[in-house]
Amino acid sequence: MSGIDPLKIACLVVAQAFISGCGEDGLVSSALEQATDNQVFVKGGEFVLGDIGKPDGSPYVTLTDYSRPAVKIRIDSYSISRYETTWGEMAVYYEELNRHHLYEEEFTLKKYLLVSDDPLSPNYYRKPARVPNYGEAEGYCAWLAERTGLPFALPTEAQWEYAARSRGREVPYATDTGDVERDPYLRRPKEYVDPSIPPSGNALMHSSLKFERRPVGSYPPNPLGLYDMTGNVAEWTQDWFQEDYYRYAPYDNPRGPDSPSGEGLPSKTVRDWGGRGDWFGGGGTVFARGGRSVDFAGMGFRCVINHPEPIN
């Protein structure tokens, strides 16, 4: 895959023990280096955040109005990972912090902690991690920040959309063409899903009921060089979710509400609902947004580096 060093990747594969010859220090160093190397610089600027509407004036997202009104904002330059965080990368994080034991007794969560070097496994180390809660996504980016000294963090939803739209282009999908050609991979009944079938189309946007996904980078990137910002897995952002936030979003670097709103468990904003299989009514477009409680399982994520100059 483009930009991937096979020797580094070999050191990221963790099963029940470390790969011979890599060792713990080598695994961590390789993971930190890879996370930094995978960052793509995004020059900041002004753009219209939210559902800008189709050429005929109708909205892309019709099932909710959370993405309206569209609002003009400006964001600073930053870098963002070209790939969603993988099982292999999360495995290094869990090993480094000795966190596996926290979930050993939770049978339903074991699938979030296993990692495999078998390309046919749903936990293949190059497939996107689907973490058991928001804290694991936030914690991974914070761990990268602590270990590298770089300002890693989860993206704000404004950063996420700006990058998905290749610096604010008026496109509904974060694909190579701006349109979507859905891979039929997960349409078939579960027992007939075959991971050996090569990818087709330019995005995986089917079935929130199936745990299986494609390895990161399986489809062409958007013009900015970012993969899977439409489809594969939905992604956490750092913003607290508020349905009508765009009505109050500040012009400079909006970061969501200062605190969670509403009753029940606090919710964070999730983007790329196509990664959950929610592509009806504009749900698969880059404009769709929604909230999920911080203990919600099965989402993916990618990290940013909040630095005004290129890191690489």
mmCIF file of C-alpha atoms in Angstrom:
data_model
loop_
_atom_site.group_PDB
_atom_site.id
_atom_site.type_symbol
_atom_site.label_atom_id
_atom_site.label_comp_id
_atom_site.label_asym_id
_atom_site.label_seq_id
_atom_site.Cartn_x
_atom_site.Cartn_y
_atom_site.Cartn_z
ATOM 1 C CA MET A 1 0.000 0.000 0.000
ATOM 2 C CA SER A 2 1.162 3.534 -0.712
ATOM 3 C CA GLY A 3 3.269 5.040 2.079
ATOM 4 C CA ILE A 4 3.529 1.836 4.101
ATOM 5 C CA ASP A 5 6.913 0.416 5.024
ATOM 6 C CA PRO A 6 6.550 -3.402 5.219
ATOM 7 C CA LEU A 7 9.290 -3.619 7.864
ATOM 8 C CA LYS A 8 7.455 -1.171 10.098
ATOM 9 C CA ILE A 9 4.177 -2.962 9.562
ATOM 10 C CA ALA A 10 5.793 -6.278 10.487
ATOM 11 C CA CYS A 11 6.626 -4.780 13.853
ATOM 12 C CA LEU A 12 3.019 -3.664 14.354
ATOM 13 C CA VAL A 13 1.535 -7.163 14.206
ATOM 14 C CA VAL A 14 0.733 -8.288 17.723
ATOM 15 C CA ALA A 15 -1.119 -11.471 18.570
ATOM 16 C CA GLN A 16 -0.595 -13.134 21.933
ATOM 17 C CA ALA A 17 3.054 -12.186 22.082
ATOM 18 C CA PHE A 18 5.514 -9.916 20.340
ATOM 19 C CA ILE A 19 6.910 -10.932 16.984
ATOM 20 C CA SER A 20 10.362 -12.401 17.373
ATOM 21 C CA GLY A 21 13.073 -9.793 16.835
ATOM 22 C CA CYS A 22 10.919 -6.707 17.272
ATOM 23 C CA GLY A 23 10.588 -6.515 21.050
ATOM 24 C CA GLU A 24 8.478 -4.064 22.989
ATOM 25 C CA ASP A 25 10.656 -1.008 22.348
ATOM 26 C CA GLY A 26 10.785 -1.750 18.626
ATOM 27 C CA LEU A 27 7.011 -2.147 18.441
ATOM 28 C CA VAL A 28 6.360 1.157 20.172
ATOM 29 C CA SER A 29 8.999 3.050 18.186
ATOM 30 C CA SER A 30 7.624 1.706 14.924
ATOM 31 C CA ALA A 31 4.047 2.582 15.899
ATOM 32 C CA LEU A 32 4.995 6.137 16.863
ATOM 33 C CA GLU A 33 7.035 6.649 13.717
ATOM 34 C CA GLN A 34 4.285 5.249 11.514
ATOM 35 C CA ALA A 35 1.623 7.436 13.137
ATOM 36 C CA THR A 36 3.737 10.513 12.439
ATOM 37 C CA ASP A 37 4.721 9.491 8.902
ATOM 38 C CA ASN A 38 1.063 8.942 7.997
ATOM 39 C CA GLN A 39 0.106 12.542 8.711
ATOM 40 C CA VAL A 40 -1.045 14.641 5.753
ATOM 41 C CA PHE A 41 -0.727 18.414 6.022
ATOM 42 C CA VAL A 42 -3.952 20.382 5.552
ATOM 43 C CA LYS A 43 -3.477 24.082 4.896
ATOM 44 C CA GLY A 44 -6.097 26.020 6.796
ATOM 45 C CA GLY A 45 -8.562 28.468 5.348
ATOM 46 C CA GLU A 46 -12.162 29.554 5.097
ATOM 47 C CA PHE A 47 -14.974 27.265 3.983
ATOM 48 C CA VAL A 48 -18.687 26.618 4.421
ATOM 49 C CA LEU A 49 -19.235 23.953 7.080
ATOM 50 C CA GLY A 50 -22.387 21.894 6.764
ATOM 51 C CA ASP A 51 -24.912 20.809 4.175
ATOM 52 C CA ILE A 52 -24.289 23.251 1.324
ATOM 53 C CA GLY A 53 -27.125 21.703 -0.700
ATOM 54 C CA LYS A 54 -27.323 20.176 -4.148
ATOM 55 C CA PRO A 55 -27.110 22.316 -7.299
ATOM 56 C CA ASP A 56 -30.916 22.494 -7.331
ATOM 57 C CA GLY A 57 -30.918 23.911 -3.797
ATOM 58 C CA SER A 58 -32.263 20.815 -2.024
ATOM 59 C CA PRO A 59 -30.296 19.459 0.957
ATOM 60 C CA TYR A 60 -28.126 16.378 0.711
ATOM 61 C CA VAL A 61 -29.163 15.169 4.192
ATOM 62 C CA THR A 62 -32.933 14.799 4.456
ATOM 63 C CA LEU A 63 -33.486 12.606 7.530
ATOM 64 C CA THR A 64 -32.248 15.222 10.035
ATOM 65 C CA ASP A 65 -31.415 18.920 9.951
ATOM 66 C CA TYR A 66 -28.340 18.600 12.190
ATOM 67 C CA SER A 67 -26.092 19.684 9.290
ATOM 68 C CA ARG A 68 -27.952 22.964 8.752
ATOM 69 C CA PRO A 69 -27.707 25.855 8.495
ATOM 70 C CA ALA A 70 -24.391 25.731 6.655
ATOM 71 C CA VAL A 71 -22.055 28.291 8.170
ATOM 72 C CA LYS A 72 -18.893 29.998 6.939
ATOM 73 C CA ILE A 73 -15.922 29.356 9.222
ATOM 74 C CA ARG A 74 -12.130 29.507 9.219
ATOM 75 C CA ILE A 75 -9.757 26.900 10.600
ATOM 76 C CA ASP A 76 -6.018 26.900 11.177
ATOM 77 C CA SER A 77 -3.625 24.576 9.381
ATOM 78 C CA TYR A 78 -3.125 21.108 10.850
ATOM 79 C CA SER A 79 -2.192 17.559 9.834
ATOM 80 C CA ILE A 80 -4.452 14.496 9.800
ATOM 81 C CA SER A 81 -3.801 10.783 9.431
ATOM 82 C CA ARG A 82 -4.210 9.488 5.911
ATOM 83 C CA TYR A 83 -5.647 6.244 7.354
ATOM 84 C CA GLU A 84 -8.100 5.253 10.039
ATOM 85 C CA THR A 85 -6.355 3.851 13.113
ATOM 86 C CA THR A 86 -5.837 0.106 12.692
ATOM 87 C CA TRP A 87 -6.110 -2.962 14.928
ATOM 88 C CA GLY A 88 -2.321 -3.316 14.770
ATOM 89 C CA GLU A 89 -1.761 0.209 16.046
ATOM 90 C CA MET A 90 -4.273 -0.204 18.848
ATOM 91 C CA ALA A 91 -2.668 -3.506 19.850
ATOM 92 C CA VAL A 92 0.658 -1.734 20.420
ATOM 93 C CA TYR A 93 -1.118 0.891 22.511
ATOM 94 C CA TYR A 94 -2.850 -1.743 24.654
ATOM 95 C CA GLU A 95 0.395 -3.656 25.153
ATOM 96 C CA GLU A 96 2.365 -0.518 26.042
ATOM 97 C CA LEU A 97 -0.133 0.506 28.731
ATOM 98 C CA ASN A 98 -0.964 -3.051 29.833
ATOM 99 C CA ARG A 99 -4.644 -2.444 29.215
ATOM 100 C CA HIS A 100 -5.725 -5.838 27.872
ATOM 101 C CA HIS A 101 -6.760 -7.020 31.326
ATOM 102 C CA LEU A 102 -9.397 -4.290 31.594
ATOM 103 C CA TYR A 103 -11.565 -6.182 29.120
ATOM 104 C CA GLU A 104 -10.596 -9.804 29.663
ATOM 105 C CA GLU A 105 -13.798 -10.613 31.546
ATOM 106 C CA GLU A 106 -16.047 -8.757 29.096
ATOM 107 C CA PHE A 107 -16.791 -11.464 26.579
ATOM 108 C CA THR A 108 -18.739 -9.160 24.266
ATOM 109 C CA LEU A 109 -15.759 -6.810 23.969
ATOM 110 C CA LYS A 110 -13.084 -9.393 23.172
ATOM 111 C CA LYS A 111 -13.550 -8.778 19.458
ATOM 112 C CA TYR A 112 -12.288 -5.224 20.022
ATOM 113 C CA LEU A 113 -8.987 -6.436 21.500
ATOM 114 C CA LEU A 114 -7.950 -9.283 19.245
ATOM 115 C CA VAL A 115 -5.550 -8.687 16.376
ATOM 116 C CA SER A 116 -4.554 -11.070 13.624
ATOM 117 C CA ASP A 117 -2.029 -11.362 10.805
ATOM 118 C CA ASP A 118 -4.614 -13.257 8.731
ATOM 119 C CA PRO A 119 -6.003 -11.012 5.950
ATOM 120 C CA LEU A 120 -9.249 -12.995 6.085
ATOM 121 C CA SER A 121 -9.848 -12.174 9.769
ATOM 122 C CA PRO A 122 -12.158 -9.274 10.735
ATOM 123 C CA ASN A 123 -9.377 -8.297 13.163
ATOM 124 C CA TYR A 124 -6.603 -8.287 10.543
ATOM 125 C CA TYR A 125 -4.020 -5.761 11.715
ATOM 126 C CA ARG A 126 -4.476 -3.533 8.639
ATOM 127 C CA LYS A 127 -8.245 -3.258 9.108
ATOM 128 C CA PRO A 128 -9.658 -0.247 10.972
ATOM 129 C CA ALA A 129 -10.002 -0.649 14.713
ATOM 130 C CA ARG A 130 -13.543 -0.379 16.058
ATOM 131 C CA VAL A 131 -12.934 0.679 19.638
ATOM 132 C CA PRO A 132 -15.176 -0.189 22.606
ATOM 133 C CA ASN A 133 -15.818 3.439 23.599
ATOM 134 C CA TYR A 134 -14.878 7.068 22.959
ATOM 135 C CA GLY A 135 -12.257 7.073 25.716
ATOM 136 C CA GLU A 136 -10.108 4.510 23.891
ATOM 137 C CA ALA A 137 -9.984 6.730 20.786
ATOM 138 C CA GLU A 138 -9.187 9.847 22.780
ATOM 139 C CA GLY A 139 -6.676 7.918 24.876
ATOM 140 C CA TYR A 140 -4.786 6.612 21.856
ATOM 141 C CA CYS A 141 -4.303 10.105 20.399
ATOM 142 C CA ALA A 142 -3.255 11.403 23.827
ATOM 143 C CA TRP A 143 -0.743 8.532 24.108
ATOM 144 C CA LEU A 144 0.766 9.520 20.755
ATOM 145 C CA ALA A 145 1.040 13.101 21.991
ATOM 146 C CA GLU A 146 2.763 12.052 25.192
ATOM 147 C CA ARG A 147 5.207 9.701 23.500
ATOM 148 C CA THR A 148 6.109 11.926 20.517
ATOM 149 C CA GLY A 149 5.884 15.391 22.062
ATOM 150 C CA LEU A 150 3.630 16.416 19.150
ATOM 151 C CA PRO A 151 0.120 17.846 19.693
ATOM 152 C CA PHE A 152 -1.839 14.760 18.592
ATOM 153 C CA ALA A 153 -5.587 14.803 19.291
ATOM 154 C CA LEU A 154 -8.866 13.647 17.854
ATOM 155 C CA PRO A 155 -10.038 16.004 15.103
ATOM 156 C CA THR A 156 -12.764 18.527 15.667
ATOM 157 C CA GLU A 157 -15.730 17.874 13.418
ATOM 158 C CA ALA A 158 -14.836 21.039 11.477
ATOM 159 C CA GLN A 159 -11.325 19.681 10.884
ATOM 160 C CA TRP A 160 -12.775 16.328 9.904
ATOM 161 C CA GLU A 161 -15.180 17.786 7.314
ATOM 162 C CA TYR A 162 -12.627 20.252 5.909
ATOM 163 C CA ALA A 163 -10.205 17.379 5.274
ATOM 164 C CA ALA A 164 -12.897 14.994 3.980
ATOM 165 C CA ARG A 165 -13.926 17.649 1.456
ATOM 166 C CA SER A 166 -10.265 18.228 0.445
ATOM 167 C CA ARG A 167 -10.101 21.691 1.998
ATOM 168 C CA GLY A 168 -13.766 22.499 1.694
ATOM 169 C CA ARG A 169 -14.611 21.486 -1.865
ATOM 170 C CA GLU A 170 -18.315 21.343 -2.656
ATOM 171 C CA VAL A 171 -18.498 17.560 -2.917
ATOM 172 C CA PRO A 172 -20.839 15.152 -1.121
ATOM 173 C CA TYR A 173 -18.368 12.259 -0.740
ATOM 174 C CA ALA A 174 -14.732 12.017 0.356
ATOM 175 C CA THR A 175 -13.799 9.828 -2.596
ATOM 176 C CA ASP A 176 -11.455 10.218 -5.522
ATOM 177 C CA THR A 177 -14.273 11.569 -7.712
ATOM 178 C CA GLY A 178 -16.544 13.272 -5.176
ATOM 179 C CA ASP A 179 -19.228 10.731 -6.076
ATOM 180 C CA VAL A 180 -19.651 7.222 -4.680
ATOM 181 C CA GLU A 181 -19.527 3.772 -6.236
ATOM 182 C CA ARG A 182 -20.390 1.406 -3.390
ATOM 183 C CA ASP A 183 -18.437 -1.833 -3.099
ATOM 184 C CA PRO A 184 -21.072 -4.619 -2.914
ATOM 185 C CA TYR A 185 -18.797 -6.607 -0.572
ATOM 186 C CA LEU A 186 -21.097 -6.669 2.497
ATOM 187 C CA ARG A 187 -24.462 -6.793 0.718
ATOM 188 C CA ARG A 188 -24.584 -10.569 0.638
ATOM 189 C CA PRO A 189 -25.820 -12.659 3.601
ATOM 190 C CA LYS A 190 -23.269 -12.866 6.397
ATOM 191 C CA GLU A 191 -22.350 -16.481 5.691
ATOM 192 C CA TYR A 192 -21.357 -15.526 2.129
ATOM 193 C CA VAL A 193 -19.135 -12.562 2.967
ATOM 194 C CA ASP A 194 -15.708 -13.551 1.616
ATOM 195 C CA PRO A 195 -12.732 -11.318 2.626
ATOM 196 C CA SER A 196 -10.696 -12.743 -0.263
ATOM 197 C CA ILE A 197 -12.918 -10.911 -2.782
ATOM 198 C CA PRO A 198 -10.919 -7.905 -4.089
ATOM 199 C CA PRO A 199 -12.312 -4.419 -3.437
ATOM 200 C CA SER A 200 -14.369 -2.762 -6.151
ATOM 201 C CA GLY A 201 -15.913 0.670 -6.476
ATOM 202 C CA ASN A 202 -14.500 3.499 -4.377
ATOM 203 C CA ALA A 203 -16.129 3.108 -0.939
ATOM 204 C CA LEU A 204 -17.494 0.491 1.482
ATOM 205 C CA MET A 205 -20.845 1.787 2.702
ATOM 206 C CA HIS A 206 -22.893 -1.296 3.529
ATOM 207 C CA SER A 207 -24.266 -2.964 6.642
ATOM 208 C CA SER A 208 -23.834 -1.690 10.172
ATOM 209 C CA LEU A 209 -24.781 -5.219 11.295
ATOM 210 C CA LYS A 210 -21.581 -6.845 10.043
ATOM 211 C CA PHE A 211 -18.313 -6.461 11.922
ATOM 212 C CA GLU A 212 -16.171 -7.170 8.858
ATOM 213 C CA ARG A 213 -14.459 -4.248 7.070
ATOM 214 C CA ARG A 214 -11.769 -3.713 4.434
ATOM 215 C CA PRO A 215 -8.085 -3.013 5.225
ATOM 216 C CA VAL A 216 -7.413 0.721 5.384
ATOM 217 C CA GLY A 217 -6.416 2.195 2.034
ATOM 218 C CA SER A 218 -8.346 -0.376 -0.009
ATOM 219 C CA TYR A 219 -10.047 2.331 -2.081
ATOM 220 C CA PRO A 220 -8.685 5.403 -3.892
ATOM 221 C CA PRO A 221 -8.043 8.417 -1.633
ATOM 222 C CA ASN A 222 -9.713 11.783 -1.903
ATOM 223 C CA PRO A 223 -7.749 14.516 -3.734
ATOM 224 C CA LEU A 224 -6.017 15.476 -0.496
ATOM 225 C CA GLY A 225 -4.629 11.937 -0.176
ATOM 226 C CA LEU A 226 -6.889 10.727 2.657
ATOM 227 C CA TYR A 227 -8.460 7.274 2.691
ATOM 228 C CA ASP A 228 -11.833 5.991 3.907
ATOM 229 C CA MET A 229 -13.360 9.281 5.002
ATOM 230 C CA THR A 230 -16.437 7.972 3.212
ATOM 231 C CA GLY A 231 -17.215 4.452 4.380
ATOM 232 C CA ASN A 232 -15.390 1.589 6.132
ATOM 233 C CA VAL A 233 -16.017 2.793 9.710
ATOM 234 C CA ALA A 234 -17.701 5.812 11.266
ATOM 235 C CA GLU A 235 -15.266 8.065 13.125
ATOM 236 C CA TRP A 236 -15.250 9.811 16.494
ATOM 237 C CA THR A 237 -14.476 13.526 16.730
ATOM 238 C CA GLN A 238 -13.639 15.438 19.901
ATOM 239 C CA ASP A 239 -16.727 17.719 19.826
ATOM 240 C CA TRP A 240 -19.632 17.330 22.197
ATOM 241 C CA PHE A 241 -22.736 16.753 20.112
ATOM 242 C CA GLN A 242 -25.438 19.382 19.866
ATOM 243 C CA GLU A 243 -28.159 19.073 17.235
ATOM 244 C CA ASP A 244 -28.312 22.780 16.364
ATOM 245 C CA TYR A 245 -24.669 23.640 17.003
ATOM 246 C CA TYR A 246 -24.166 25.180 13.562
ATOM 247 C CA ARG A 247 -26.547 27.987 14.543
ATOM 248 C CA TYR A 248 -24.061 29.098 17.187
ATOM 249 C CA ALA A 249 -20.687 27.954 15.826
ATOM 250 C CA PRO A 250 -18.012 30.658 16.011
ATOM 251 C CA TYR A 251 -16.192 31.759 12.865
ATOM 252 C CA ASP A 252 -12.697 30.866 14.102
ATOM 253 C CA ASN A 253 -11.842 27.200 14.710
ATOM 254 C CA PRO A 254 -15.179 25.913 16.075
ATOM 255 C CA ARG A 255 -14.694 23.084 18.553
ATOM 256 C CA GLY A 256 -18.233 22.191 19.527
ATOM 257 C CA PRO A 257 -20.113 23.097 22.711
ATOM 258 C CA ASP A 258 -18.151 23.667 25.902
ATOM 259 C CA SER A 259 -20.067 20.891 27.668
ATOM 260 C CA PRO A 260 -22.457 18.054 26.807
ATOM 261 C CA SER A 261 -26.100 18.929 26.349
ATOM 262 C CA GLY A 262 -29.311 17.028 26.928
ATOM 263 C CA GLU A 263 -30.158 14.188 29.288
ATOM 264 C CA GLY A 264 -28.566 10.773 29.653
ATOM 265 C CA LEU A 265 -24.968 9.869 28.909
ATOM 266 C CA PRO A 266 -22.911 12.655 27.300
ATOM 267 C CA SER A 267 -22.525 12.263 23.536
ATOM 268 C CA LYS A 268 -19.684 13.053 21.154
ATOM 269 C CA THR A 269 -20.086 13.926 17.496
ATOM 270 C CA VAL A 270 -19.565 11.076 15.037
ATOM 271 C CA ARG A 271 -18.827 11.647 11.367
ATOM 272 C CA ASP A 272 -18.879 9.404 8.264
ATOM 273 C CA TRP A 273 -22.134 7.615 8.902
ATOM 274 C CA GLY A 274 -21.548 5.752 5.661
ATOM 275 C CA GLY A 275 -19.114 3.717 7.746
ATOM 276 C CA ARG A 276 -22.094 2.551 9.808
ATOM 277 C CA GLY A 277 -24.069 1.625 6.725
ATOM 278 C CA ASP A 278 -26.316 4.690 7.070
ATOM 279 C CA TRP A 279 -26.278 5.946 3.499
ATOM 280 C CA PHE A 280 -30.011 6.547 3.000
ATOM 281 C CA GLY A 281 -31.305 10.116 2.976
ATOM 282 C CA GLY A 282 -27.831 11.579 2.538
ATOM 283 C CA GLY A 283 -26.501 9.766 5.597
ATOM 284 C CA GLY A 284 -23.441 8.606 3.702
ATOM 285 C CA THR A 285 -22.373 12.090 2.637
ATOM 286 C CA VAL A 286 -19.621 14.119 4.283
ATOM 287 C CA PHE A 287 -22.285 16.458 5.692
ATOM 288 C CA ALA A 288 -24.095 13.913 7.881
ATOM 289 C CA ARG A 289 -23.456 14.264 11.608
ATOM 290 C CA GLY A 290 -24.868 12.661 14.705
ATOM 291 C CA GLY A 291 -24.111 11.958 18.335
ATOM 292 C CA ARG A 292 -23.262 8.776 20.196
ATOM 293 C CA SER A 293 -22.804 8.320 23.939
ATOM 294 C CA VAL A 294 -19.192 8.110 25.088
ATOM 295 C CA ASP A 295 -19.602 4.412 25.969
ATOM 296 C CA PHE A 296 -20.895 3.461 22.503
ATOM 297 C CA ALA A 297 -18.880 0.627 20.911
ATOM 298 C CA GLY A 298 -17.846 -0.037 17.338
ATOM 299 C CA MET A 299 -16.656 3.328 16.036
ATOM 300 C CA GLY A 300 -13.298 4.037 14.442
ATOM 301 C CA PHE A 301 -11.176 7.171 14.443
ATOM 302 C CA ARG A 302 -8.071 8.938 13.170
ATOM 303 C CA CYS A 303 -5.835 11.492 14.872
ATOM 304 C CA VAL A 304 -4.680 14.975 13.905
ATOM 305 C CA ILE A 305 -1.612 17.005 14.839
ATOM 306 C CA ASN A 306 -2.537 20.572 15.728
ATOM 307 C CA HIS A 307 0.539 22.315 14.383
ATOM 308 C CA PRO A 308 0.502 25.135 11.796
ATOM 309 C CA GLU A 309 3.395 23.728 9.768
ATOM 310 C CA PRO A 310 3.885 20.343 8.055
ATOM 311 C CA ILE A 311 5.272 17.656 10.375
ATOM 312 C CA ASN A 312 6.750 15.503 7.604
#
